[in-house]
XYZ file of C-alpha atoms in Angstrom:
592
model
C 69.254 51.719 184.667
C 70.830 49.251 182.210
C 69.808 51.549 179.336
C 71.579 54.530 180.948
C 74.673 52.374 181.587
C 74.853 51.410 177.908
C 74.603 55.078 176.892
C 77.382 55.950 179.352
C 79.635 53.190 177.988
C 78.965 54.318 174.404
C 79.858 57.908 175.253
C 82.987 56.727 177.055
C 84.087 54.669 174.047
C 83.439 57.613 171.733
C 85.450 59.881 174.037
C 88.456 57.556 174.121
C 88.222 56.987 170.346
C 88.355 60.744 169.839
C 91.382 60.944 172.117
C 93.122 58.189 170.149
C 92.423 60.028 166.872
C 94.000 63.187 168.356
C 97.418 61.426 168.355
C 98.695 63.575 171.232
C 98.304 66.808 169.322
C 99.645 65.499 166.018
C 97.066 65.764 163.227
C 96.941 63.600 160.143
C 98.194 65.449 157.050
C 97.043 64.975 153.462
C 99.090 66.898 150.890
C 97.333 66.946 147.511
C 99.288 68.083 144.455
C 97.631 68.647 141.104
C 99.628 68.991 137.893
C 99.657 72.070 135.623
C 96.624 73.691 137.273
C 96.390 77.437 136.705
C 95.611 80.126 139.278
C 91.846 80.236 138.649
C 91.292 76.547 137.840
C 89.512 75.724 141.116
C 85.842 76.645 141.278
C 86.376 78.681 144.441
C 88.966 80.770 142.587
C 86.506 81.565 139.793
C 86.927 78.668 137.373
C 84.337 77.443 134.872
C 85.211 73.954 136.124
C 83.255 72.265 138.924
C 85.493 71.366 141.890
C 83.015 71.107 144.782
C 85.243 69.077 147.099
C 88.221 71.414 146.804
C 85.898 74.402 147.112
C 84.429 73.035 150.340
C 87.917 72.680 151.792
C 88.747 76.229 150.738
C 85.615 77.758 152.201
C 86.193 75.985 155.521
C 89.844 77.076 155.738
C 92.274 79.442 154.053
C 92.892 80.117 150.354
C 96.104 81.973 149.542
C 96.204 84.276 146.533
C 99.935 85.054 146.402
C 101.384 81.566 146.606
C 104.276 80.862 144.236
C 105.886 77.704 142.973
C 108.652 77.040 140.450
C 107.765 77.057 136.724
C 108.200 73.291 136.294
C 107.197 70.017 137.904
C 110.458 68.322 138.967
C 111.994 71.370 140.671
C 108.668 72.180 142.368
C 108.319 68.654 143.720
C 111.898 68.656 144.992
C 111.264 71.936 146.805
C 107.886 70.747 148.097
C 109.418 67.617 149.611
C 112.505 69.261 151.131
C 111.658 72.883 151.946
C 114.784 73.845 150.003
C 115.195 75.665 146.715
C 115.574 73.229 143.778
C 119.165 74.403 143.194
C 120.120 73.574 146.775
C 119.010 69.948 146.350
C 120.325 69.400 142.807
C 116.984 69.337 140.949
C 117.086 72.765 139.295
C 115.670 71.619 135.942
C 114.079 68.710 134.121
C 116.532 66.069 132.969
C 114.948 66.275 129.510
C 116.257 69.860 129.195
C 119.841 69.433 130.392
C 122.927 69.823 128.252
C 126.199 68.029 129.059
C 127.710 70.983 130.919
C 124.690 71.374 133.191
C 124.813 67.700 134.161
C 128.272 68.230 135.659
C 127.110 70.972 138.060
C 125.820 70.325 141.626
C 122.550 72.217 141.067
C 121.699 69.831 138.208
C 122.925 66.486 139.586
C 119.400 64.987 139.523
C 120.292 62.336 142.122
C 119.987 62.821 145.873
C 122.377 61.609 148.527
C 120.992 58.996 150.906
C 120.940 61.521 153.756
C 118.672 64.006 151.958
C 115.935 64.969 154.416
C 112.327 65.269 153.241
C 109.062 66.201 154.878
C 108.296 62.477 155.019
C 111.546 61.504 156.739
C 111.150 64.301 159.282
C 107.547 63.372 160.067
C 108.456 59.682 160.234
C 111.033 60.463 162.922
C 108.202 62.174 164.825
C 106.066 59.021 164.764
C 104.085 59.523 161.569
C 103.137 56.812 159.115
C 104.041 58.065 155.649
C 102.460 57.233 152.271
C 102.693 58.534 148.716
C 100.558 57.683 145.714
C 100.789 59.153 142.204
C 103.329 61.099 140.183
C 106.772 61.462 141.763
C 109.007 62.767 138.951
C 112.007 64.083 140.899
C 115.366 63.931 139.110
C 116.824 60.893 137.387
C 114.313 58.106 136.850
C 114.576 55.453 139.555
C 117.284 57.311 141.511
C 115.289 59.281 144.075
C 112.385 56.972 144.799
C 110.303 57.868 147.874
C 111.043 54.657 149.770
C 114.628 55.980 150.137
C 113.467 59.236 151.660
C 111.068 58.504 154.483
C 107.966 56.996 152.890
C 106.745 53.745 154.461
C 104.567 52.889 151.464
C 104.798 54.256 147.940
C 103.149 53.674 144.569
C 104.531 56.166 142.101
C 105.029 57.124 138.486
C 108.644 58.238 138.170
C 108.346 60.399 135.065
C 107.190 63.874 134.075
C 103.919 62.424 132.814
C 102.185 59.519 131.111
C 98.980 58.288 129.579
C 96.217 58.257 132.173
C 95.040 54.824 131.036
C 98.310 52.869 130.823
C 102.044 53.095 131.442
C 102.890 54.867 128.191
C 105.243 57.769 127.563
C 103.920 61.021 126.144
C 107.479 62.067 125.171
C 109.705 60.740 122.359
C 112.617 60.643 124.824
C 111.424 57.330 126.271
C 109.928 54.061 125.071
C 108.322 53.408 128.442
C 107.400 55.022 131.726
C 108.057 53.315 135.025
C 105.791 52.795 138.019
C 107.278 51.662 141.340
C 105.767 50.214 144.494
C 107.961 50.493 147.569
C 111.015 50.879 145.338
C 110.320 47.963 142.995
C 108.975 48.068 139.446
C 105.283 47.272 139.308
C 102.441 46.945 136.839
C 99.147 48.821 136.679
C 95.663 47.406 137.343
C 93.592 46.476 134.290
C 91.002 49.173 135.050
C 93.657 51.852 135.596
C 92.689 55.489 135.272
C 95.165 57.800 136.939
C 92.929 59.878 139.242
C 90.832 56.881 140.319
C 93.735 54.485 140.855
C 95.948 57.004 142.654
C 93.139 57.657 145.146
C 92.371 53.942 145.457
C 95.968 53.258 146.467
C 96.014 56.039 149.061
C 92.757 54.745 150.538
C 94.359 51.303 150.738
C 97.414 52.643 152.553
C 95.343 54.690 154.996
C 93.048 51.704 155.556
C 96.028 49.567 156.574
C 97.443 52.275 158.848
C 97.453 52.134 162.634
C 94.571 54.440 163.702
C 96.382 55.238 166.938
C 99.246 56.915 165.047
C 99.045 59.950 162.746
C 99.671 59.597 159.019
C 101.146 61.821 156.334
C 99.729 61.139 152.879
C 101.113 62.722 149.719
C 98.513 62.362 146.954
C 99.971 63.456 143.620
C 97.565 63.522 140.672
C 98.516 63.350 137.000
C 95.581 65.676 136.295
C 95.679 67.940 134.362
C 99.074 67.233 132.794
C 99.097 66.371 129.107
C 97.736 64.214 127.597
C 94.394 65.506 128.873
C 92.203 62.410 129.126
C 88.975 61.541 130.902
C 85.843 59.495 130.325
C 83.112 61.050 128.107
C 80.572 61.702 130.889
C 82.909 64.317 132.382
C 83.623 65.856 128.974
C 79.982 66.246 127.940
C 79.217 68.309 131.053
C 81.079 71.181 129.419
C 79.379 71.203 126.029
C 79.286 74.795 124.817
C 81.107 76.238 127.835
C 84.239 77.193 125.890
C 82.673 78.057 122.547
C 83.201 81.800 123.104
C 86.921 81.340 122.546
C 90.042 82.231 124.459
C 90.022 86.023 124.200
C 86.505 86.353 125.614
C 87.062 83.806 128.377
C 90.393 85.312 129.402
C 88.718 88.710 129.775
C 85.896 87.150 131.809
C 88.410 85.533 134.149
C 90.050 88.895 134.733
C 86.683 90.414 135.613
C 85.880 87.509 137.911
C 89.277 87.731 139.620
C 88.713 91.419 140.361
C 85.170 90.725 141.589
C 86.416 87.981 143.954
C 89.204 90.214 145.235
C 91.953 87.927 143.947
C 93.684 90.837 142.229
C 93.339 94.631 142.451
C 90.983 96.565 140.177
C 94.044 98.067 138.456
C 94.991 94.673 136.972
C 95.277 94.551 133.189
C 95.850 91.599 130.891
C 99.172 91.268 129.108
C 99.251 90.711 125.378
C 99.817 87.011 125.958
C 101.936 84.580 123.978
C 103.868 85.895 120.954
C 102.292 83.306 118.618
C 98.677 83.498 119.818
C 95.950 82.955 117.213
C 92.847 85.178 117.072
C 89.814 83.008 117.809
C 87.709 84.617 115.116
C 90.290 83.707 112.482
C 89.954 79.974 113.156
C 87.803 77.823 110.893
C 84.590 76.268 112.202
C 86.312 72.896 112.554
C 89.275 74.440 114.365
C 86.984 76.202 116.836
C 85.132 72.949 117.496
C 88.433 71.118 118.039
C 89.920 73.619 120.488
C 86.648 74.018 122.392
C 86.518 70.245 122.797
C 90.122 70.093 124.042
C 89.279 72.562 126.799
C 86.179 70.515 127.661
C 88.441 67.499 128.180
C 90.752 69.574 130.363
C 87.842 70.772 132.512
C 86.395 67.268 132.737
C 89.750 65.878 133.817
C 89.963 68.505 136.571
C 86.445 67.713 137.772
C 87.243 63.993 137.722
C 90.279 64.558 139.958
C 88.107 66.554 142.356
C 85.499 63.767 142.330
C 88.049 61.104 143.241
C 89.593 63.340 145.897
C 86.067 63.562 147.292
C 86.004 59.769 147.623
C 89.121 59.917 149.779
C 87.702 62.732 151.907
C 84.495 60.739 152.417
C 86.571 57.711 153.416
C 88.490 59.751 155.988
C 85.177 61.045 157.313
C 83.550 57.613 157.568
C 86.602 56.191 159.344
C 86.656 58.991 161.919
C 89.886 60.570 160.687
C 88.709 63.670 158.833
C 88.180 65.998 161.807
C 91.836 65.555 162.765
C 93.258 65.826 159.248
C 94.908 68.878 157.729
C 94.385 68.902 153.946
C 96.539 70.958 151.578
C 95.636 71.270 147.879
C 97.792 73.061 145.321
C 99.495 72.804 141.911
C 103.117 72.177 140.938
C 103.256 75.055 138.417
C 101.142 77.005 135.977
C 99.314 75.465 132.986
C 101.017 73.539 130.187
C 101.200 75.374 126.849
C 103.072 72.897 124.681
C 101.308 70.469 122.383
C 102.653 67.468 120.498
C 101.826 67.062 116.822
C 99.589 70.140 116.767
C 101.060 73.639 117.258
C 104.829 73.141 117.004
C 106.854 74.612 114.168
C 106.490 72.587 110.931
C 109.823 70.716 111.129
C 109.339 69.790 114.793
C 105.690 68.889 114.181
C 106.713 66.481 111.393
C 109.114 64.762 113.772
C 106.423 64.604 116.472
C 103.906 63.071 114.074
C 106.473 60.486 112.954
C 106.968 59.415 116.580
C 103.224 59.494 117.291
C 102.588 57.177 114.338
C 105.114 54.692 115.722
C 103.560 54.725 119.201
C 99.899 54.861 118.174
C 99.108 58.325 119.541
C 96.728 60.709 117.794
C 95.241 64.174 118.245
C 92.073 63.727 116.187
C 88.793 65.324 117.271
C 86.920 62.001 117.440
C 89.315 60.531 119.996
C 89.907 63.567 122.218
C 90.234 62.545 125.843
C 90.307 58.821 125.143
C 93.180 56.356 125.728
C 95.023 56.983 122.443
C 94.686 60.756 122.473
C 97.747 62.931 123.023
C 95.776 66.164 123.307
C 96.887 69.311 125.133
C 95.193 72.686 125.513
C 97.847 74.805 123.778
C 99.175 78.231 124.647
C 95.976 80.238 124.087
C 93.889 78.178 126.509
C 96.888 78.022 128.863
C 96.730 81.827 128.950
C 93.086 81.506 130.044
C 93.962 78.952 132.716
C 96.715 81.251 134.010
C 94.542 84.388 133.787
C 94.675 87.117 134.822
C 98.439 86.628 134.725
C 101.118 86.633 132.014
C 102.262 83.469 130.213
C 102.283 79.951 131.677
C 104.420 76.938 132.659
C 108.217 77.028 132.122
C 108.177 80.825 132.598
C 108.898 82.729 135.799
C 106.040 85.080 134.976
C 103.049 85.203 137.321
C 101.186 82.813 135.003
C 103.942 80.218 135.305
C 104.462 80.401 139.054
C 101.352 81.784 140.807
C 98.895 78.996 141.581
C 96.069 78.288 144.054
C 96.787 77.018 147.565
C 93.974 75.677 149.764
C 94.552 74.572 153.368
C 91.926 73.379 155.860
C 91.672 71.327 159.014
C 92.504 71.613 162.713
C 94.409 74.786 163.534
C 93.514 76.436 160.218
C 91.317 79.515 160.575
C 88.307 79.919 158.316
C 89.243 83.170 156.601
C 88.567 82.771 152.884
C 91.055 84.441 150.547
C 94.249 85.726 152.106
C 96.788 87.825 150.211
C 100.046 86.785 151.842
C 103.217 86.151 149.882
C 104.317 82.541 150.175
C 106.191 79.933 148.171
C 106.559 76.208 147.614
C 109.551 75.860 149.975
C 107.262 77.052 152.796
C 105.117 73.915 152.698
C 107.554 71.561 154.474
C 108.265 73.796 157.513
C 104.577 74.746 157.627
C 103.491 71.112 157.881
C 106.107 70.381 160.532
C 104.884 73.382 162.498
C 101.235 72.328 162.187
C 102.242 68.806 163.277
C 103.899 70.226 166.414
C 107.242 68.775 165.338
C 110.343 70.686 166.393
C 112.625 71.857 163.574
C 115.393 74.323 162.872
C 114.105 76.955 160.451
C 117.676 77.674 159.341
C 117.636 74.302 157.566
C 114.962 75.520 155.133
C 114.791 77.962 152.265
C 111.120 78.480 153.136
C 109.249 79.663 156.229
C 106.326 78.364 158.258
C 102.965 79.788 157.217
C 101.335 78.745 160.485
C 101.004 82.358 161.755
C 99.019 83.230 158.622
C 96.901 80.067 158.659
C 96.003 80.506 162.332
C 95.101 84.152 161.794
C 97.857 85.369 164.141
C 99.682 87.343 161.452
C 99.032 88.716 157.983
C 102.473 87.859 156.592
C 105.673 85.909 157.199
C 107.717 87.722 154.528
C 108.474 91.377 155.184
C 109.010 94.175 152.687
C 112.754 93.497 152.497
C 112.547 89.686 152.415
C 113.250 87.990 149.105
C 113.032 84.621 147.400
C 114.135 83.465 143.949
C 112.930 81.132 141.221
C 115.013 80.094 138.210
C 114.356 77.494 135.558
C 116.686 77.069 132.567
C 117.149 80.792 131.998
C 113.731 82.023 133.117
C 114.075 83.730 136.483
C 112.385 85.937 139.072
C 113.225 87.536 142.391
C 110.453 88.749 144.697
C 111.077 91.418 147.335
C 107.986 92.755 149.064
C 105.538 93.778 146.352
C 108.314 94.196 143.793
C 109.470 91.595 141.319
C 112.249 91.414 138.770
C 111.805 88.804 136.078
C 113.613 87.599 132.985
C 111.904 85.634 130.215
C 114.077 84.189 127.421
C 113.028 84.070 123.783
C 110.628 83.258 122.236
C 108.207 84.385 124.980
C 110.345 87.294 126.187
C 113.301 89.485 125.262
C 115.781 87.923 127.702
C 116.202 91.209 129.614
C 115.357 91.946 133.236
C 112.093 93.794 133.943
C 110.727 95.275 137.176
C 107.055 95.095 138.166
C 104.967 96.225 141.120
C 102.919 93.064 141.624
C 100.574 94.715 144.125
C 99.209 97.027 141.405
C 100.208 95.241 138.198
C 100.045 91.436 138.642
C 99.502 91.137 134.888
C 103.111 92.336 134.407
C 102.152 94.901 131.785
C 104.295 97.906 132.798
C 108.050 97.654 133.279
C 108.953 100.287 135.902
C 112.718 99.662 135.982
C 113.512 103.154 134.683
C 111.423 104.711 137.453
C 113.297 102.866 140.235
C 116.884 102.428 138.979
C 118.484 101.916 142.400
C 115.909 99.353 143.516
C 116.142 97.610 140.145
C 119.919 97.354 140.349
C 119.803 96.217 143.963
C 117.423 93.377 143.120
C 119.516 92.282 140.140
C 122.614 92.202 142.338
C 120.740 90.156 144.929
C 119.691 87.686 142.231
C 123.273 87.287 141.005
C 124.455 86.747 144.568
C 121.906 83.931 144.935
C 122.851 82.523 141.511
C 126.534 82.384 142.471
C 125.708 80.821 145.839
C 123.630 77.945 144.444
C 125.448 77.523 141.120
C 122.897 78.531 138.493
C 123.949 77.742 134.927
C 123.579 80.740 132.635
C 122.452 79.901 129.111
C 124.467 81.303 126.230
C 122.786 83.786 123.852
C 120.417 81.948 121.545
C 120.057 78.955 123.879
C 116.712 78.101 125.438
C 115.016 75.197 127.144
C 112.761 74.406 124.183
C 115.711 73.958 121.809
C 117.497 71.641 124.234
C 114.297 69.668 124.744
C 114.030 69.076 120.980
C 117.715 68.105 120.728
C 117.351 65.609 123.572
C 114.120 64.283 122.051
C 115.893 63.611 118.756
C 118.699 61.822 120.596
C 116.227 59.775 122.608
C 114.163 58.861 119.567
C 117.206 57.665 117.644
C 118.373 55.638 120.654
C 114.951 54.060 121.138
C 114.151 53.415 117.491
C 117.600 53.025 115.890
C 116.469 49.883 114.102
C 113.739 51.818 112.310
C 116.208 54.454 111.181
C 118.561 51.698 109.962
C 115.679 50.052 108.091
C 114.665 53.381 106.538
C 118.283 54.066 105.551
C 118.615 50.625 103.961
C 115.300 51.028 102.155
C 116.315 54.413 100.777
C 119.739 53.062 99.827
C 118.185 50.096 98.007
C 115.764 52.405 96.224
C 118.593 54.694 95.084
C 120.733 51.739 94.050
C 117.793 50.176 92.187
C 116.922 53.435 90.486
C 120.546 53.964 89.478
C 120.724 50.401 88.139
C 117.511 50.804 86.113
C 118.588 54.178 84.701
C 122.004 52.785 83.816
C 120.401 49.828 82.067
C 118.001 52.065 80.130
C 120.852 54.298 79.011
C 122.902 51.278 77.967
C 120.023 49.856 75.889
C 119.393 53.268 74.345
C 123.064 53.503 73.407
C 122.975 50.078 71.717
C 119.884 50.973 69.637
C 121.484 54.159 68.443
């Protein structure tokens, strides 16, 4: 009898514990954002990279294949947090790419008002505990920190990127990068590695949380933003995997995407970047170098997945996992820029000068290690973005179309779902899944709950539109149609029209076949641009040029003393040479 009583008590305790974890119908939410991950970079989406933890989430829930984000990190993160378009909340670009005129416009203010609502502040009002760990990078550094906008606890890098082993800038604009804890500057642990430490901090916050209240955790990895860095054991797993080169592997990704049903069989690859290099024209050493860089990139992605797995296991062991919705996605398409490697000669010389000052290198022997500033370059970025056109900073499919995995309570197990969606949808979707009342009119996005629950196949109809714009690169989606404009050097700066349902590779401009539709979509774009205050670049201007100009300004500001020393040294050399020559001429004159 006593034995049966103990069993009854145990079952009763388990029952009430389960009720307490239910939080009165409010699930825990874990939003996981990876950096610069291309459309097929998760294993479940056909990658060569192992991501078993993300894949498991995808196979148990829903994986969207027409999810769009902005072409760059800061605007995407602003939209992700607010449910607004980046222009509506003043984060329409990266501060590193602004000119003086842009800084004066509301869409490019880069600093939020105190009353700016975020997904965290809205969930906090509904009783959620709110945490963020990892890269923040929204607007002016130190101005929009998460503790001001609804996060109870925060440990964040407020920059576009950094070394993964220390607080060190990867850009010549800055001498340092800044980490903040709960709004105050902080230092990093001695054993810091970004993916590990970001997960450690989130586990700490969740461990301190009240188990009787739901939590919202925003886990924002640095992986796989440049510099690509990871410990050797992850790199060596991919020995030989990328030796076939970028043309072969891009073609294989297209074939895999068609086989998985991610894109239609009619999909064709675009020509790719204007300055792409044929793999078979590289030297043996160059092939070894670029294969190794992609190994590091893959290893870094697998490492992030591994550490995410630690957090998932922790949620499971603490009884929280069954009542936790997990979202995994990327902020934009893959990075194509490199520093000190593929830039034009004059810019590359400047980059190498700065790298020498700061102790960065891009040598083969050090790839992936603390001092390496390696990046995959535009050819491998085209593979990461395959089967789509171009990559980050472009409003092409390769710059904006990324994976989106959602699983947990209320999410139907339905594999791949082709439903048009966008980054501004995430905030209202999470509020809807959390059973929190909200006014949809306050958002640029829409709730995806009907799709995720299997109740509906779409939330955007054939006549519904949304817009992306980033420093001259722009796109407007309406149904299956898309107009897009890509500035030089990757495009011609003119508007093109594509049927994304049949041609997601953006290979055939059909504007001449549908002149009325084309004009209607252009007019709709200009109406949006006027409404939100988009700055139109002058002919010949582009984001890359402004980035270089601002980098030169930042470098001179940060290292003015070196420039003064170099100027004095050159002046002394010229003066000395002039003095010596004058003396020689004078002596020669005397002898004659």
